[in-house]
Each structure stands twice: as C-alpha cells, then as structure tokens.
Short mmCIF file of C-alpha atoms in Angstrom, two decimals:
data_model
loop_
_atom_site.label_atom_id
_atom_site.label_comp_id
_atom_site.label_asym_id
_atom_site.label_seq_id
_atom_site.Cartn_x
_atom_site.Cartn_y
_atom_site.Cartn_z
CA MET A 1 143.09 123.08 78.27
CA LYS A 2 146.11 125.18 79.20
CA HIS A 3 145.55 128.24 81.37
CA SER A 4 147.56 131.45 81.39
CA THR A 5 149.86 132.42 84.26
CA PRO A 6 148.30 135.13 86.45
CA LYS A 7 150.03 138.51 86.05
CA ARG A 8 149.89 139.31 89.76
CA ARG A 9 152.48 136.65 90.59
CA ASP A 10 154.82 135.93 87.71
CA PRO A 11 158.02 134.48 89.24
CA PHE A 12 160.07 135.27 86.12
CA GLU A 13 159.06 138.92 86.30
CA MET A 14 159.68 139.03 90.07
CA LEU A 15 163.18 137.65 89.55
CA SER A 16 164.09 140.14 86.83
CA GLU A 17 162.86 143.06 88.97
CA ALA A 18 164.77 141.74 92.01
CA LEU A 19 168.03 141.40 90.08
CA GLN A 20 167.68 145.01 88.88
CA THR A 21 167.27 146.23 92.48
CA GLY A 22 170.35 144.62 94.03
CA TRP A 23 169.40 140.99 94.70
CA HIS A 24 171.86 138.21 93.81
CA THR A 25 171.47 135.05 91.76
CA LEU A 26 171.55 131.58 93.29
CA ASP A 27 175.03 130.73 92.03
CA THR A 28 176.43 132.91 94.85
CA VAL A 29 174.06 131.95 97.67
CA PRO A 30 175.85 131.49 101.05
CA LEU A 31 176.54 127.91 102.06
CA LYS A 32 176.06 126.15 105.40
CA GLY A 33 177.66 128.11 108.21
CA ASP A 34 177.87 131.41 106.31
CA GLY A 35 175.01 132.99 108.27
CA GLU A 36 171.47 134.21 107.68
CA PHE A 37 170.28 136.07 104.59
CA LEU A 38 167.07 137.28 102.96
CA VAL A 39 165.51 135.24 100.16
CA LEU A 40 162.85 136.03 97.59
CA THR A 41 160.63 132.98 97.24
CA VAL A 42 158.78 131.68 94.21
CA SER A 43 155.53 132.87 95.79
CA GLY A 44 156.85 136.42 96.17
CA LEU A 45 157.59 136.43 99.90
CA VAL A 46 160.79 137.81 101.42
CA ARG A 47 161.99 135.68 104.34
CA LEU A 48 165.08 135.37 106.53
CA ALA A 49 166.75 132.03 105.78
CA ARG A 50 169.93 130.01 106.04
CA ASN A 51 171.36 127.31 103.84
CA GLY A 52 171.62 123.86 105.38
CA LYS A 53 173.79 122.46 102.60
CA GLU A 54 177.51 122.66 101.93
CA PHE A 55 176.94 122.79 98.18
CA ARG A 56 174.69 124.56 95.66
CA ASN A 57 172.26 122.41 93.72
CA PRO A 58 169.58 124.66 92.21
CA ARG A 59 166.66 123.24 90.31
CA LYS A 60 166.64 124.31 86.68
CA ALA A 61 164.08 126.76 85.36
CA ASP A 62 160.92 125.30 83.88
CA ALA A 63 157.37 126.38 83.02
CA TYR A 64 156.50 126.79 86.71
CA GLY A 65 159.29 129.17 87.66
CA PRO A 66 162.88 130.32 87.27
CA GLU A 67 165.91 128.54 88.71
CA ARG A 68 165.23 127.89 92.39
CA MET A 69 166.88 126.37 95.42
CA THR A 70 165.66 125.01 98.73
CA VAL A 71 166.76 126.86 101.87
CA ASN A 72 165.54 126.77 105.48
CA SER A 73 163.46 129.50 107.13
CA VAL A 74 165.10 130.91 110.26
CA LYS A 75 161.79 131.58 111.99
CA THR A 76 159.91 128.33 111.33
CA GLY A 77 162.49 125.88 109.98
CA ASN A 78 160.33 125.19 106.92
CA TYR A 79 161.78 124.77 103.45
CA LEU A 80 161.57 127.78 101.12
CA GLY A 81 161.94 127.86 97.34
CA ALA A 82 164.39 130.73 96.86
CA ILE A 83 164.85 132.43 93.48
CA ALA A 84 167.13 135.30 94.65
CA TRP A 85 168.95 136.35 97.81
CA ARG A 86 170.65 139.31 99.52
CA TRP A 87 172.23 140.16 102.86
CA PRO A 88 170.03 141.86 105.48
CA GLU A 89 170.36 145.66 105.77
CA GLY A 90 172.35 145.65 109.02
CA ARG A 91 175.18 143.52 107.67
#
C-alpha cells in the first residue's frame, strides 16, 4: 500500500520556494576550497557547509526528493543532502 507524502515536509515544494527567494541550484555549488556556504537540506534544515569534492556529481531527482548532493557540515563534519545553496549574509 502506497502512502502519500506529508505536506509539512515536501522537498520539491521547499526547493521551488527556495529558488524563488534567492537560493541557487546545485549546478553552481562551490567546489573544494571555495569556502563555506549555506545549504538547504532534504529534511528542510539550513546548515553551514563546505564541499569536499573537486567536482559536482548530484544525485538525480526521484520519488524521494529533488536533485541532491552530498556536502560536509562545518560544525559537525557530517554529510548533508543539499538541494539548494547560497552564500552567507556577511559575504
């Protein structure tokens, strides 16, 4: 039996709202050594992150969420599933 996606956390809707408010898509995400940036995660959190890779290899969109990419959290070092990014306010 297939269940419906909860409305309170629809990653596709979060991404479309983020892109309308000044966030950037993953095809322009900074690469390794380009500094720290804010990411919007699949779960709806906004975290400070950096990219540990010298290339972009996003995972294609599927039924679970839009196109996403793995980046590293600055605070904890954990992996984050980013769906959009932007520079912090002070930059």
